[in-house]
Short mmCIF file of C-alpha atoms and ligand atoms in Angstrom, two decimals:
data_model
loop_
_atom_site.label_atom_id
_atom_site.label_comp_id
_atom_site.label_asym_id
_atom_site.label_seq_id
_atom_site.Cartn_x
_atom_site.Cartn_y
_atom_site.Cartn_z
CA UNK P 868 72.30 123.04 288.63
CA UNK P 869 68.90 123.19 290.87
CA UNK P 870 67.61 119.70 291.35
CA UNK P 871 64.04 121.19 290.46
CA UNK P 872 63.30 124.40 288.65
CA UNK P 873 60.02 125.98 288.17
CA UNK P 874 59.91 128.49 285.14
CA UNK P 875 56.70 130.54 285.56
CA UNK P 876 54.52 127.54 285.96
CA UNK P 877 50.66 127.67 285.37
CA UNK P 878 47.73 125.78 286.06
CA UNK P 879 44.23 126.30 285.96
CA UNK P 880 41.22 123.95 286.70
CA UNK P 881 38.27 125.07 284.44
CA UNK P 882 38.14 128.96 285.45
CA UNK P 883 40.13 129.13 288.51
CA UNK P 884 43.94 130.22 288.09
CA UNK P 885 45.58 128.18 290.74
CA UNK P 886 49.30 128.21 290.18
CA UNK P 887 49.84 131.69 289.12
CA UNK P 888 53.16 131.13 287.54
CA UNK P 889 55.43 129.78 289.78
CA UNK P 890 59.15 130.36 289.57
CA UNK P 891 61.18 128.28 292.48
CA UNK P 892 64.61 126.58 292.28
CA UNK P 893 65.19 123.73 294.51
CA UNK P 894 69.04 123.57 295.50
CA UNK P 895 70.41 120.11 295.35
CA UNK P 896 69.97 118.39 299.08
CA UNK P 897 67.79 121.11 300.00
CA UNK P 898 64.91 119.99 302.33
CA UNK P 899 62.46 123.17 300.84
CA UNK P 900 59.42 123.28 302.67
CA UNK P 901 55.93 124.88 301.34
CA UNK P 902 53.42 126.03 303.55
CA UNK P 903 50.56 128.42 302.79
CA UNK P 904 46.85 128.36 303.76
CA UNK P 905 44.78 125.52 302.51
CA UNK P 906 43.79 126.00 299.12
CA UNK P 907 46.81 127.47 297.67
CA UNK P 908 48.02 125.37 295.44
CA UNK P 909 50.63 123.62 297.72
CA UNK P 910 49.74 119.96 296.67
CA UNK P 911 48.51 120.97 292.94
CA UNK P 912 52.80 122.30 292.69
CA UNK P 913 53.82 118.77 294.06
CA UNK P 914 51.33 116.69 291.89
CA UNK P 915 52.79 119.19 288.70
CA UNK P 916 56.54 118.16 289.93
CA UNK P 917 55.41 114.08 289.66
CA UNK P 918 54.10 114.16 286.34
CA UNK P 919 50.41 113.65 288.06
CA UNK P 920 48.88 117.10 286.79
CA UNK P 921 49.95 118.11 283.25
CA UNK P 922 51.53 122.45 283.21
CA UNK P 923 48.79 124.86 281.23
CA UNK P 924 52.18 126.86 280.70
CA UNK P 925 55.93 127.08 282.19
CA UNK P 926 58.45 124.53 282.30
CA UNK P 927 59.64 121.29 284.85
CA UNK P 928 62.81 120.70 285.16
CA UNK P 929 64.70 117.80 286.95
CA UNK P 930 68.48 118.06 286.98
CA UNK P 931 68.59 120.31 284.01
CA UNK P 932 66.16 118.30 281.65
CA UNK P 933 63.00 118.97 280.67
CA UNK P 934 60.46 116.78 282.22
CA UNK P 935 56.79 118.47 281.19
CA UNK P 936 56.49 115.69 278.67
CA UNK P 937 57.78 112.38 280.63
CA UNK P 938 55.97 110.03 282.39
CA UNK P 939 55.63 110.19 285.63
CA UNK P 940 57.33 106.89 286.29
CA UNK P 941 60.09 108.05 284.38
CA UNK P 942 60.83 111.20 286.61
CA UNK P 943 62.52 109.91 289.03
CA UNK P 944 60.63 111.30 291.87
CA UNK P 945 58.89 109.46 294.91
CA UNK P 946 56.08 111.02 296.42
CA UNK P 947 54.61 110.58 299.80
CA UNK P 948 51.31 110.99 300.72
CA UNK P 949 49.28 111.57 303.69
CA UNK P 950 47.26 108.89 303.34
CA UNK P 951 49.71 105.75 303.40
CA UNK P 952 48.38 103.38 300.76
CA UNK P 953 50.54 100.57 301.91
CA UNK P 954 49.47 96.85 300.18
CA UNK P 955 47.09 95.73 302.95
CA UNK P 956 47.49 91.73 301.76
CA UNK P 957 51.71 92.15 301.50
CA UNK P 958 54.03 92.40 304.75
CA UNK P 959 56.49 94.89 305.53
CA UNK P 960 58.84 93.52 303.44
CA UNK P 961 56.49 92.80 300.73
CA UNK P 962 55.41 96.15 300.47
CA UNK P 963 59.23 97.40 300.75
CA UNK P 964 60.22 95.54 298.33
CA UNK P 965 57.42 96.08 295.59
CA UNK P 966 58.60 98.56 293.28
CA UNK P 967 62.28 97.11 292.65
CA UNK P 968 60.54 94.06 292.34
CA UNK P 969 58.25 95.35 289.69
CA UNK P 970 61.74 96.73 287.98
CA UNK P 971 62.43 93.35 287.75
CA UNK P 972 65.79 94.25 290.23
CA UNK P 973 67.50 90.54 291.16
CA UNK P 974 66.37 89.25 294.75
CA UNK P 975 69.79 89.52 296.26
CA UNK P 976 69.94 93.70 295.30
CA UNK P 977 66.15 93.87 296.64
CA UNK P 978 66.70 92.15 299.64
CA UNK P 979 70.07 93.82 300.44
CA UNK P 980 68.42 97.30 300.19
CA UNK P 981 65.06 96.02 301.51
CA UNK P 982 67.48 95.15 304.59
CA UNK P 983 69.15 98.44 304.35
CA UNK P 984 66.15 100.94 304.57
CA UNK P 985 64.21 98.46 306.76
CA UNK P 986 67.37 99.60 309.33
CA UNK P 987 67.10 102.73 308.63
CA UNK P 988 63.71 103.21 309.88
CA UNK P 989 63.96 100.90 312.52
CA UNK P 990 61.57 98.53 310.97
CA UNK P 991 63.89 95.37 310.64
CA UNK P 992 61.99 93.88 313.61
CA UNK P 993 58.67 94.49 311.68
CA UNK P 994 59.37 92.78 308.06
CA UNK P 995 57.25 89.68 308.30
CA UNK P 996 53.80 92.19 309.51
CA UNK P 997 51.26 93.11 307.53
CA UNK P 998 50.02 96.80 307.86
CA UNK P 999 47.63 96.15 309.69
CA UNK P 1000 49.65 95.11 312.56
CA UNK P 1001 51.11 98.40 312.92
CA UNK P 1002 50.75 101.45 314.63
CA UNK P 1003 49.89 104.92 312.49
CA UNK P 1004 53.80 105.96 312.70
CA UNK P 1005 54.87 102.66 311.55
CA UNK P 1006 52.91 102.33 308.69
CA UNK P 1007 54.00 105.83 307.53
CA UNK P 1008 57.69 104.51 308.14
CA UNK P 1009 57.16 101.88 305.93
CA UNK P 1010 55.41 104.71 303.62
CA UNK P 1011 58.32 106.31 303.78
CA UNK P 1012 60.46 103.30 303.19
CA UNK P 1013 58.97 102.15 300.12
CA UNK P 1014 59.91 106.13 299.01
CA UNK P 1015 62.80 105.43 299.84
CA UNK P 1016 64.04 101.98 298.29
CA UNK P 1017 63.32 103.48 294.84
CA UNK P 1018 66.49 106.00 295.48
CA UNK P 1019 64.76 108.97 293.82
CA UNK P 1020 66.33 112.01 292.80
CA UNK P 1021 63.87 114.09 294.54
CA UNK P 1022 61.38 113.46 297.68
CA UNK P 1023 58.10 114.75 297.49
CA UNK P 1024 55.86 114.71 300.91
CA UNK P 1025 52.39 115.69 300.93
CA UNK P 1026 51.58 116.58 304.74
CA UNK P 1027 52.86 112.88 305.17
CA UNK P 1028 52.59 113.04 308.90
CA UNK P 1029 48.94 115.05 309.76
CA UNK P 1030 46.94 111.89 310.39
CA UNK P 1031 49.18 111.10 313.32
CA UNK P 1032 49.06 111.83 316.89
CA UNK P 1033 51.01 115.17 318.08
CA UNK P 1034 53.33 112.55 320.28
CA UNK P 1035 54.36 110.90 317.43
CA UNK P 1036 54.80 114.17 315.09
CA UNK P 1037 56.84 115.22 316.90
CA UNK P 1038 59.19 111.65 316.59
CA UNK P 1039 58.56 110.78 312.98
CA UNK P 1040 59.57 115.08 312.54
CA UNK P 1041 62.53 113.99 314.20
CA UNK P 1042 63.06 110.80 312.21
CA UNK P 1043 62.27 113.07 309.04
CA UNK P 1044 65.59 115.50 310.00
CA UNK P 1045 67.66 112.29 310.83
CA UNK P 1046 66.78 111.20 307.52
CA UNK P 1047 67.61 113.83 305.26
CA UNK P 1048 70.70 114.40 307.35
CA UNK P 1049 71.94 110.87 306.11
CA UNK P 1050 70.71 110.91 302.80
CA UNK P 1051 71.26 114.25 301.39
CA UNK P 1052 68.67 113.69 299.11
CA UNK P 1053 66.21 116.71 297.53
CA UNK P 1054 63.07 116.84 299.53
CA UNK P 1055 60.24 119.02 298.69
CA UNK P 1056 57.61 119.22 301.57
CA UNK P 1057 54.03 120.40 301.71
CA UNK P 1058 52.59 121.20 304.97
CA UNK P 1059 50.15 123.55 306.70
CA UNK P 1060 52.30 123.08 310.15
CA UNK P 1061 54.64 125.81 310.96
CA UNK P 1062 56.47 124.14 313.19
CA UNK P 1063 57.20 121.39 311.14
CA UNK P 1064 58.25 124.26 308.39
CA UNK P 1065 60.69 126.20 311.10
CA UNK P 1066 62.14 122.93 312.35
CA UNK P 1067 62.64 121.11 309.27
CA UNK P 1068 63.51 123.30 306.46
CA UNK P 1069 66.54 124.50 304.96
CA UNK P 1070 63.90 127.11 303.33
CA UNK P 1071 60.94 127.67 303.18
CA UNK P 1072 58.33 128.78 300.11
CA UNK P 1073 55.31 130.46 301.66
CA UNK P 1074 52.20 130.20 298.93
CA UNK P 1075 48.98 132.33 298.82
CA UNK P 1076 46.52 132.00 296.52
CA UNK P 1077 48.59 130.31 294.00
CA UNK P 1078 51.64 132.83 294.18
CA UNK P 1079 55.08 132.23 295.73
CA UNK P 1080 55.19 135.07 298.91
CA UNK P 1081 58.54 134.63 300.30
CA UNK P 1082 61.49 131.74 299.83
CA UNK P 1083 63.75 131.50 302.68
CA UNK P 1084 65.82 130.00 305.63
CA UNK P 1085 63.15 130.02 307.97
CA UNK P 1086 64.30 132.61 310.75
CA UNK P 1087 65.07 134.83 307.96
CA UNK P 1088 61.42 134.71 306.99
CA UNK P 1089 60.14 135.08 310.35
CA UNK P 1090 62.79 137.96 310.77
CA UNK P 1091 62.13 139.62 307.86
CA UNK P 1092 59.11 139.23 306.27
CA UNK P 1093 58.75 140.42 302.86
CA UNK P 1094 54.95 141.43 303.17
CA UNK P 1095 52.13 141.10 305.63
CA UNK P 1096 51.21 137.61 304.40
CA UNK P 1097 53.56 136.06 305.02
CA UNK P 1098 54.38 138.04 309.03
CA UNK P 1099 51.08 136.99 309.65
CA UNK P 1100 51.49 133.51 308.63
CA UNK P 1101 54.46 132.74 310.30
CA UNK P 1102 54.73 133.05 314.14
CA UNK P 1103 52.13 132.13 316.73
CA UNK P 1104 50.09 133.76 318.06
CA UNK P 1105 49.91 136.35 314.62
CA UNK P 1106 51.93 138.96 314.34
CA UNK P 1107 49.48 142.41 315.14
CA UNK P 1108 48.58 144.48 312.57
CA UNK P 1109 47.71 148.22 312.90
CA UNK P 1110 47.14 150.98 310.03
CA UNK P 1111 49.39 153.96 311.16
CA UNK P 1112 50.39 157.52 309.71
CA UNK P 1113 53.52 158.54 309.83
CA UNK P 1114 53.69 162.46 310.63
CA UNK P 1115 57.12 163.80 311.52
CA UNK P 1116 58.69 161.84 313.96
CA UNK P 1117 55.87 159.66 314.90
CA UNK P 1118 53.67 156.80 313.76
CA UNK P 1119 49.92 157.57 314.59
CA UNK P 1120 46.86 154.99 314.62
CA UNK P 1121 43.48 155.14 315.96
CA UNK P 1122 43.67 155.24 319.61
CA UNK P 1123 47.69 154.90 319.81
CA UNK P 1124 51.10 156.34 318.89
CA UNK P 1125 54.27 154.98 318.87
CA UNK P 1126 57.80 156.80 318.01
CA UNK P 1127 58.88 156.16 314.20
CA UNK P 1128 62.23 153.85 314.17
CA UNK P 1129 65.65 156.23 312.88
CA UNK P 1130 66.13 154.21 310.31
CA UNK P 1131 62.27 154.52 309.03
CA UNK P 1132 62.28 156.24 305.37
CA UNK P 1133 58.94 156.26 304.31
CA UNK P 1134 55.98 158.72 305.07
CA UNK P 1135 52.36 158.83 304.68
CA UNK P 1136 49.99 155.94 305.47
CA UNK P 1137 51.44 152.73 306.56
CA UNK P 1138 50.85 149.98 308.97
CA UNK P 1139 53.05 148.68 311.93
CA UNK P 1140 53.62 145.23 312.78
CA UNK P 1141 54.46 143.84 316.59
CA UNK P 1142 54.61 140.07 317.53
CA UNK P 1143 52.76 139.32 320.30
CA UNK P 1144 56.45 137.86 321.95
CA UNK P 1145 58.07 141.93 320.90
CA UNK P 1146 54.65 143.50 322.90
CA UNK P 1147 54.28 143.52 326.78
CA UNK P 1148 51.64 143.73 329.30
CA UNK P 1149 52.97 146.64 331.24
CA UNK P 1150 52.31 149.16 333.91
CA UNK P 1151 52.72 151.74 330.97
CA UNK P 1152 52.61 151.50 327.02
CA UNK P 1153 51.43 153.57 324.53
CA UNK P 1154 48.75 150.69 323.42
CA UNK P 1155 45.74 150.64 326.04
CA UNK P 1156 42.58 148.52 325.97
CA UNK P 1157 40.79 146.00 327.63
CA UNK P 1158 41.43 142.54 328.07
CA UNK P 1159 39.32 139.64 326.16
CA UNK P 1160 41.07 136.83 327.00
CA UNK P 1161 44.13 135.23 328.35
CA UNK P 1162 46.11 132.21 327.52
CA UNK P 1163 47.92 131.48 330.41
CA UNK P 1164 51.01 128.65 328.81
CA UNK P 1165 53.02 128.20 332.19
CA UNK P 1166 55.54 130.46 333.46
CA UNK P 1167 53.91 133.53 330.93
CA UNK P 1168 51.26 133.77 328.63
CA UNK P 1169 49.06 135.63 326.28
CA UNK P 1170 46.44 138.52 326.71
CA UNK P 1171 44.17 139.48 323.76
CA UNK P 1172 43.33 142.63 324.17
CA UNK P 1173 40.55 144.91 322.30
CA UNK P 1174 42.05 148.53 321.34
CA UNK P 1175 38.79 149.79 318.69
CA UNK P 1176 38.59 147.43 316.38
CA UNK P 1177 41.77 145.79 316.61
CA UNK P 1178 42.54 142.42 318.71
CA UNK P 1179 46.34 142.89 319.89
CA UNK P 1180 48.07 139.61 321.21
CA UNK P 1181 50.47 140.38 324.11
CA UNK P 1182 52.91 138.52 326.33
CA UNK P 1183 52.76 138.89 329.99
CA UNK P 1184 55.07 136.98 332.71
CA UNK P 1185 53.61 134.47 335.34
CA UNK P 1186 53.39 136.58 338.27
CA UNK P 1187 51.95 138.99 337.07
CA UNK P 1188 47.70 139.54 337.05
CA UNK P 1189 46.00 139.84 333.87
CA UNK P 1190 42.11 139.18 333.57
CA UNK P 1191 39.67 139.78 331.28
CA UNK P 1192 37.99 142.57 331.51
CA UNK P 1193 40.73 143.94 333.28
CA UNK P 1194 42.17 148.00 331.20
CA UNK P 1195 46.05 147.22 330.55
CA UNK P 1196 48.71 149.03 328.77
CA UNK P 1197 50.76 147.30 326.16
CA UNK P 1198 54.54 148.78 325.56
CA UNK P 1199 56.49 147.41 322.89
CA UNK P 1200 59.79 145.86 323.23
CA UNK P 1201 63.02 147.77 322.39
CA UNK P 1202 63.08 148.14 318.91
CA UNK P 1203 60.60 145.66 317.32
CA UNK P 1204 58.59 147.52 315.36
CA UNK P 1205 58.02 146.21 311.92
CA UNK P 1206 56.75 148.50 308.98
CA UNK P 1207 54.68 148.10 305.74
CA UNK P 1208 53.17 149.73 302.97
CA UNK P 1209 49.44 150.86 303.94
CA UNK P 1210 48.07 147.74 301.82
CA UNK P 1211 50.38 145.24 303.46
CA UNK P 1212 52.03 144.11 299.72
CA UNK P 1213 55.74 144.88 300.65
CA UNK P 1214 57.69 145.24 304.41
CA UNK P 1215 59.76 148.78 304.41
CA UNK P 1216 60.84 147.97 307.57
CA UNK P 1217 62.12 145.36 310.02
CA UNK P 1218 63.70 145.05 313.38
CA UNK P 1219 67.14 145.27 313.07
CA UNK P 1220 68.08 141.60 314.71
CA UNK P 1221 71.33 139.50 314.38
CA UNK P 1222 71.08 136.52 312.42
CA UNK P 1223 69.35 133.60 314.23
CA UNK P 1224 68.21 135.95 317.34
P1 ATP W 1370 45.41 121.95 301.37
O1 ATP W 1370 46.41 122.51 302.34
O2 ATP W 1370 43.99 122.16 301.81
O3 ATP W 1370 45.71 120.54 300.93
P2 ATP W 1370 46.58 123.01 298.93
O4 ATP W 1370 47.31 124.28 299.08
O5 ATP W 1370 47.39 121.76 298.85
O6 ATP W 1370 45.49 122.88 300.06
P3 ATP W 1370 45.50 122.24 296.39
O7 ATP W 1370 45.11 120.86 296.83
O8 ATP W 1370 46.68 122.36 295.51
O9 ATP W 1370 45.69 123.17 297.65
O10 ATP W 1370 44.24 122.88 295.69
C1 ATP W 1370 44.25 124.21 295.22
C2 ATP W 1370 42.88 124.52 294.64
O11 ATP W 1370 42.68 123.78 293.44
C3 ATP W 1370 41.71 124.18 295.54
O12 ATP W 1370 40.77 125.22 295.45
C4 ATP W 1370 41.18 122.90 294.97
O13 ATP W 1370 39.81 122.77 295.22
C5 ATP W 1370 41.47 123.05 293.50
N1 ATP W 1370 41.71 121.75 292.84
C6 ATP W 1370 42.69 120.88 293.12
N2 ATP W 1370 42.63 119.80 292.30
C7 ATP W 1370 41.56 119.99 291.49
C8 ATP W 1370 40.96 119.24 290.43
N3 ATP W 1370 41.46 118.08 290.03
N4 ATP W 1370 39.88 119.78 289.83
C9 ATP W 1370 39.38 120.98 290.21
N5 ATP W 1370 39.89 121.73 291.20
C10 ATP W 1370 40.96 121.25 291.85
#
């Protein structure tokens, strides 16, 4: 049984359609992450889950029961917001402790699991501070924490850590996997971050415009991507896109032409896909155009480079020279060459890599 199950979920505010009927089911222990552009619907879905935004149509459920008419408090669900509303008068432990308290749970079971999480976050040290003695990650530990007391049935995080510095991201990201690791428990996670989507989740839902795209271990998405959407959205810098037709046994654009892959069925007017990591800055390459800017990382880099109307991202080593201005060649790697219909709704075609290469 799914921990959480969308049935073609709707929800509109005033005239605007925003969840366009949402079907999703959430695998017990899962850590499902949602990303999708801003705007989406990502938060709307999570705030639907809690019991905070009533369903225009579709149905909730939560272990196999219907939950479109309960309470929110009755749901069994914690949610975790960016925006840490911890009790600015309570301390740590205080603030901890404040919802089993409110249950009216004895003080020896809230302090012995007050004591418990407080470990687990490595805020034991901290119990007797207010909030405002702590620093950002902190406080969203202690977030977290009170989350966490409650023993929910099902996590939901809202972008919890995007007010925080990228140093400490990174940690609390790792804190995040440690956590689910040890508790097993469902976690359903909105975020705009990729990274924290490719590092975090066991699969990911990508979201436009109030439609599910894609659901998905993560490298299978980035692998495999079922439409253009969601190749662009995935993968830094963007995967290029270029309108192509296919005649005979090559794939034509404006200005280029690259050999169609064996295995490519389809005919007619397409486009091609290439991440910028699958396309090099070479001596030779069937892509040419001139260089607009460079992003040099370390050791390699990017080039953007203009080819008529299109700005292709391409990887080029350390030593070698790439300026703008500078006329380059762009050859694609091996066999990288991804393939979709001509408006970009469906992927005929990917690379053929091994699992998690
Ligand atoms: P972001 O990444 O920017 O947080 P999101 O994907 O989480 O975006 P939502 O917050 O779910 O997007 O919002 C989706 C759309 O619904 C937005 O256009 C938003 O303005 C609109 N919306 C959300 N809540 C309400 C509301 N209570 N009344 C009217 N419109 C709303």
């Amino acid at each position: 049984m799914p921990a959480v199950e969308l049935k073609n979920l709707r929800k509109s505010f005033g005239d605007n359609l925003i969840v366009k009927g949402v079907d999703l089911a959430v695998e017990p222990g899962e850590f499902l992450v949602m990303v999708g552009p801003s705007g989406c619907g990502k938060t709307t879905l999570l705030r639907l889950i809690a019991g905070l935004e009533q369903a225009d149509a579709g149905d909730i459920f939560i272990e196999g029961s219907r939950v479109n008419d309960v309470a929110p408090r009755d749901r069994d669900v914690a949610m975790v917001f960016q925006s840490y509303a911890l009790y600015p008068h309570l301390t740590v432990r205080e603030n901890l402790a404040f919802s089993l308290t409110l249950r009216k749970a004895s003080k020896a079971s809230v302090d012995a699991r007050v004591q418990e999480v407080a470990a687990m976050l490595e805020l034991s040290e901290l119990l007797e501070r207010k909030p405002k003695a702590l620093s950002g990650g902190q406080r969203q530990r202690v977030a977290m924490g009170r989350a966490i007391v409650r023993q929910p049935k099902v996590f939901l995080f809202d972008e919890p850590l995007s007010n925080l510095d990228t140093a400490l991201r990174v940690q609390m990201r790792g804190e995040l996997a440690r956590l689910h690791q040890r508790m097993r428990t469902t976690m359903i996670y909105v975020t705009h971050d990729q990274v924290e989507a490719m590092t975090l989740a066991t699969r990911v839902a990508v979201f436009n415009k109030g439609a599910l795209q894609q659901l998905g271990a993560p490298l299978e998405l980035y692998n495999r991507p079922a439409n253009q959407f969601v190749a662009q959205f995935l993968g830094s810098p963007s995967m290029n896109v270029l309108d192509a037709q296919r005649e005979g046994g090559m794939l034509r654009g404006e200005g280029f032409e690259l050999s169609a892959p064996a295995d490519l069925q389809s005919t007619g007017a397409l486009r091609v896909g290439l991440r910028p990591q699958d396309l090099r800055v070479a001596e030779q390459g069937p892509l040419t155009g001139t260089v607009d800017a460079v992003e040099r990382l370390g050791f390699d880099g990017f080039a953007f480079v203009r080819m008529n109307q299109a700005l292709l991202a391409a990887r080029f080593d350390g030593d070698q020279q790439v300026k703008v201005g500078d006329t380059v060649h762009l050859a694609p790697l091996g066999d990288a060459l991804h393939v979709f219909t001509a408006d970009g709704s469906s992927a005929v075609r990917a690379p053929p890599r091994s699992p998690g290469a």
